[in-house]
Amino acid sequence: MALPQQVRLVEVGPRDGLQNESGPVIATAIKVELIERLAEAGLCHIESASFVSPKWVPQMGDGAEVMAGIRRKPGVIYSALAPNLKGLEAALAADVSEVAVFTAASEAFTQKNINCSVAESLERFAPLIERARAEGLRVRGYVSTTLGCPYAGEIAPSEVAAVSRDLYQLGCYEISLGDTIGVGTPLKAKRMLEAVSREIPMEHLAAHFHDTYGQALANLYAVLEEGIAVIDSSVSGLGGCPYARGASGNVATEDVLYMLNGLGIETGVNLDKLVATSCWISEQLNRPLTARVAQAIGCTAQPASESESESESESESDNTNH
Amino acid sequence: MALPQQVRLVEVGPRDGLQNESGPVIATAIKVELIERLAEAGLCHIESASFVSPKWVPQMGDGAEVMAGIRRKPGVIYSALAPNLKGLEAALAADVSEVAVFTAASEAFTQKNINCSVAESLERFAPLIERARAEGLRVRGYVSTTLGCPYAGEIAPSEVAAVSRDLYQLGCYEISLGDTIGVGTPLKAKRMLEAVSREIPMEHLAAHFHDTYGQALANLYAVLEEGIAVIDSSVSGLGGCPYARGASGNVATEDVLYMLNGLGIETGVNLDKLVATSCWISEQLNRPLTARVAQAIGCTAQPASESESESESESESDNTNH
């Protein structure tokens, strides 16, 4: 199957990434600068804030200040999570470009995570989506645990398809399919997507894969083959799911971009600027560089080609002429 | 295209991995135990030693002792690198199961690495391969830099095909195609393999990909779709190429195995035992766990499911009911 010629990258680092940072609350100024750097690197859809109660997610308590602080770049979507009507009003007041809601394909996960059934979560979203659209805002829907659940284990593709269809019918313009705990592998990702795409046109679907088991790029390649052209990722691989022990979370934007560049797929994002942003935010958060591409390219200004050709030792220098 | 039902994993950690470890020479007993643990995990082809001059690769100076120390498991191939006739005689004396030779698809790399042209490297191998086969040993051929060279940059698939064909015609039973600096992406890997497989039947080809830019699993999935059924990998991602700055080397066996398990492809390797071996060798070498699957599963004896369900916090716990 032909790969898409273009992919839209949805950068979730400032929200899905930072909200999982432990330690002290990150300064608003750092969040604002991160978002501005990402826009400058060419990302045109940046999930920038979450309008939830700071009681639940202290790291996201400054959503209004972040949104007010960003120098908006024309054409860039600055979206925010709005889990309920109160959150939506705050998001509207902060002049977000669009909002997002989330539920899951797993009943067990939804009960543990948002304390209601999947059906109840959809009922809660109906008036939110209606109000957002009345205000001219598009609503993006996230479906978690599409390739596995920490409680229920395997998730049937038909379950993912059913909740995705419901969210779509409620008025979400795009459904982002999350492998929340990163347990998926390529054929499972394909089969899940095939089931969902029987309900919703492919151009309204996005892949939101975590790299916990190192499978995200392989899974993304597999769904690109199926026609997916929207990918969620997080600069520097920021964030993650605390349920998956000691492991990374969102797939790193620079790792995805390196693959897309190699595949000849256009994104409009500049790899060097993105890696520089990855280095910068890692330094700000005192966090080791975990994205492979950032590690490989490194945080100096030197182009990779120069430095690589300077070295004299080599991995397979089992010299024959000795 | 249908994926293969079975894949043979060629474990290169004890050789391609350990030879790149900096610091003091690793004790022979650790090398022996690593090889025995890998065999116990179900790996049936283990590159165990390199018969090169210790002047060039001090870390591999105890090849004879390693081979003598292994309790051989029936059916397991214990192979060794033998870059020249002197090395071959040492390998024969050590009773290796088979030997391997290597050259590259890049003239510039071959000149820098083994101080001769590609053609000269093949001339050197001719009598070696003849002698090995006369002694009843199979010879495996490695071709480095098949997806890019630190000196020459891009490598044409036709160049890879030409040197692979020559090695195969000299008598190598299998050609292992190395992405030595890990710069490949899926379509480039496919195109390279397509070119080589026009010269050599697919069942005599193997993929030897490095994970420097995080692309190895995606590239492996792409070549599995083309019919590759032999994959080289290194437990815990041991090893690497010093040219690629601060980055990982060989793709980790546990990351590959997780993907193959998910794809329903049989390998005969036990993931739990493999991860335990990854944890063990990382501890022996005082090296952080870098393989994603080892990080995710962790080094305790607890099964993942139990521990996962204990936690109460969650990545998307932007609770609506507050």
Coordinates of N, CA, C and O in Angstrom, one line a residue, chain A residues 82 84-85 88-89 91-92 96-101 125-141 165-175 204:
Chain A
A82 N -10.0 19.4 27.7 CA -11.2 19.9 28.4 C -12.1 18.8 28.8 O -12.9 18.4 28.1
N84 N -14.5 18.5 30.9 CA -15.8 18.7 31.3 C -16.2 20.1 31.0 O -15.4 20.9 30.5
L85 N -17.5 20.5 31.2 CA -18.0 21.8 30.8 C -17.2 23.0 31.5 O -16.9 24.0 30.9
L88 N -14.1 23.3 29.7 CA -14.3 23.9 28.4 C -14.5 25.5 28.5 O -13.9 26.2 27.7
E89 N -15.2 25.9 29.5 CA -15.4 27.4 29.7 C -14.0 28.0 29.9 O -13.7 29.1 29.4
A91 N -11.2 26.9 28.9 CA -10.5 26.8 27.6 C -10.9 27.9 26.7 O -10.1 28.5 26.0
L92 N -12.3 28.1 26.6 CA -12.8 29.2 25.8 C -12.3 30.5 26.2 O -11.9 31.4 25.4
V96 N -8.3 29.0 23.3 CA -7.6 27.9 22.7 C -8.1 27.7 21.3 O -9.2 28.2 20.9
S97 N -7.3 27.1 20.4 CA -7.7 26.9 19.0 C -8.7 25.7 18.9 O -9.5 25.7 17.9
E98 N -8.5 24.7 19.7 CA -9.5 23.6 19.7 C -9.3 22.9 21.0 O -8.4 23.1 21.8
V99 N -10.3 22.0 21.3 CA -10.2 21.2 22.5 C -10.2 19.7 22.3 O -10.5 19.3 21.2
A100 N -9.9 19.0 23.3 CA -9.8 17.5 23.2 C -10.5 16.9 24.4 O -10.4 17.4 25.5
V101 N -11.2 15.8 24.2 CA -11.8 15.0 25.2 C -11.2 13.6 25.2 O -10.6 13.2 24.2
F125 N -19.6 13.9 27.6 CA -19.0 14.7 26.5 C -20.0 15.4 25.6 O -19.7 16.4 24.9
A126 N -21.2 14.8 25.5 CA -22.2 15.3 24.5 C -22.4 16.8 24.6 O -22.3 17.5 23.6
P127 N -22.8 17.3 25.8 CA -23.0 18.7 25.9 C -21.8 19.5 25.7 O -21.8 20.7 25.2
L128 N -20.6 19.0 26.1 CA -19.4 19.7 26.0 C -19.1 19.9 24.5 O -18.7 21.0 24.0
I129 N -19.2 18.8 23.7 CA -18.9 18.9 22.3 C -19.9 19.8 21.6 O -19.5 20.7 20.8
E130 N -21.1 19.8 22.0 CA -22.1 20.6 21.4 C -21.8 22.1 21.7 O -21.8 23.0 20.8
R131 N -21.4 22.4 22.9 CA -21.1 23.8 23.3 C -19.8 24.3 22.6 O -19.8 25.4 22.1
A132 N -18.8 23.4 22.5 CA -17.6 23.8 21.8 C -17.8 24.1 20.4 O -17.4 25.1 19.9
R133 N -18.6 23.3 19.7 CA -18.9 23.5 18.3 C -19.7 24.7 18.1 O -19.5 25.4 17.1
A134 N -20.6 25.0 19.0 CA -21.4 26.2 18.9 C -20.5 27.4 19.0 O -20.8 28.5 18.4
E135 N -19.4 27.3 19.7 CA -18.5 28.4 19.8 C -17.4 28.4 18.7 O -16.5 29.2 18.7
G136 N -17.6 27.5 17.8 CA -16.7 27.4 16.6 C -15.4 26.7 16.8 O -14.5 26.7 16.0
L137 N -15.4 25.9 17.9 CA -14.2 25.1 18.2 C -14.4 23.7 17.8 O -15.4 23.1 18.0
R138 N -13.3 23.1 17.1 CA -13.3 21.7 16.8 C -13.0 20.9 18.0 O -12.3 21.4 18.9
V139 N -13.4 19.7 18.1 CA -13.1 18.8 19.3 C -12.5 17.6 18.8 O -13.0 16.9 17.8
R140 N -11.3 17.3 19.4 CA -10.6 16.0 19.0 C -10.9 15.0 20.1 O -11.0 15.4 21.3
G141 N -11.1 13.8 19.8 CA -11.4 12.7 20.7 C -10.2 11.7 20.9 O -9.7 11.3 19.9
R165 N -16.4 5.2 17.1 CA -17.5 5.6 16.3 C -18.5 6.5 17.1 O -18.9 7.5 16.6
D166 N -18.7 6.1 18.3 CA -19.6 6.9 19.2 C -19.0 8.3 19.4 O -19.7 9.3 19.3
L167 N -17.7 8.4 19.6 CA -17.1 9.7 19.8 C -17.2 10.5 18.5 O -17.5 11.7 18.6
Y168 N -17.0 9.9 17.4 CA -17.0 10.5 16.1 C -18.4 11.0 15.8 O -18.6 12.2 15.4
Q169 N -19.4 10.2 16.2 CA -20.8 10.6 15.9 C -21.2 11.7 16.9 O -22.1 12.5 16.5
L170 N -20.6 11.8 18.0 CA -20.9 12.9 18.9 C -20.4 14.3 18.4 O -20.8 15.3 18.8
G171 N -19.5 14.2 17.4 CA -19.0 15.4 16.8 C -17.5 15.7 16.8 O -17.1 16.8 16.4
C172 N -16.7 14.7 17.3 CA -15.3 14.9 17.2 C -14.9 14.8 15.7 O -15.3 13.9 15.0
Y173 N -14.0 15.7 15.3 CA -13.6 15.7 13.9 C -12.5 14.7 13.7 O -12.2 14.3 12.5
E174 N -11.8 14.3 14.8 CA -10.7 13.4 14.6 C -10.6 12.5 15.9 O -10.8 13.0 17.0
I175 N -10.3 11.2 15.6 CA -10.2 10.3 16.8 C -8.7 9.8 16.8 O -8.2 9.3 15.9
H204 N -9.9 10.8 9.2 CA -10.3 11.4 10.5 C -9.7 10.6 11.7 O -10.2 10.7 12.8

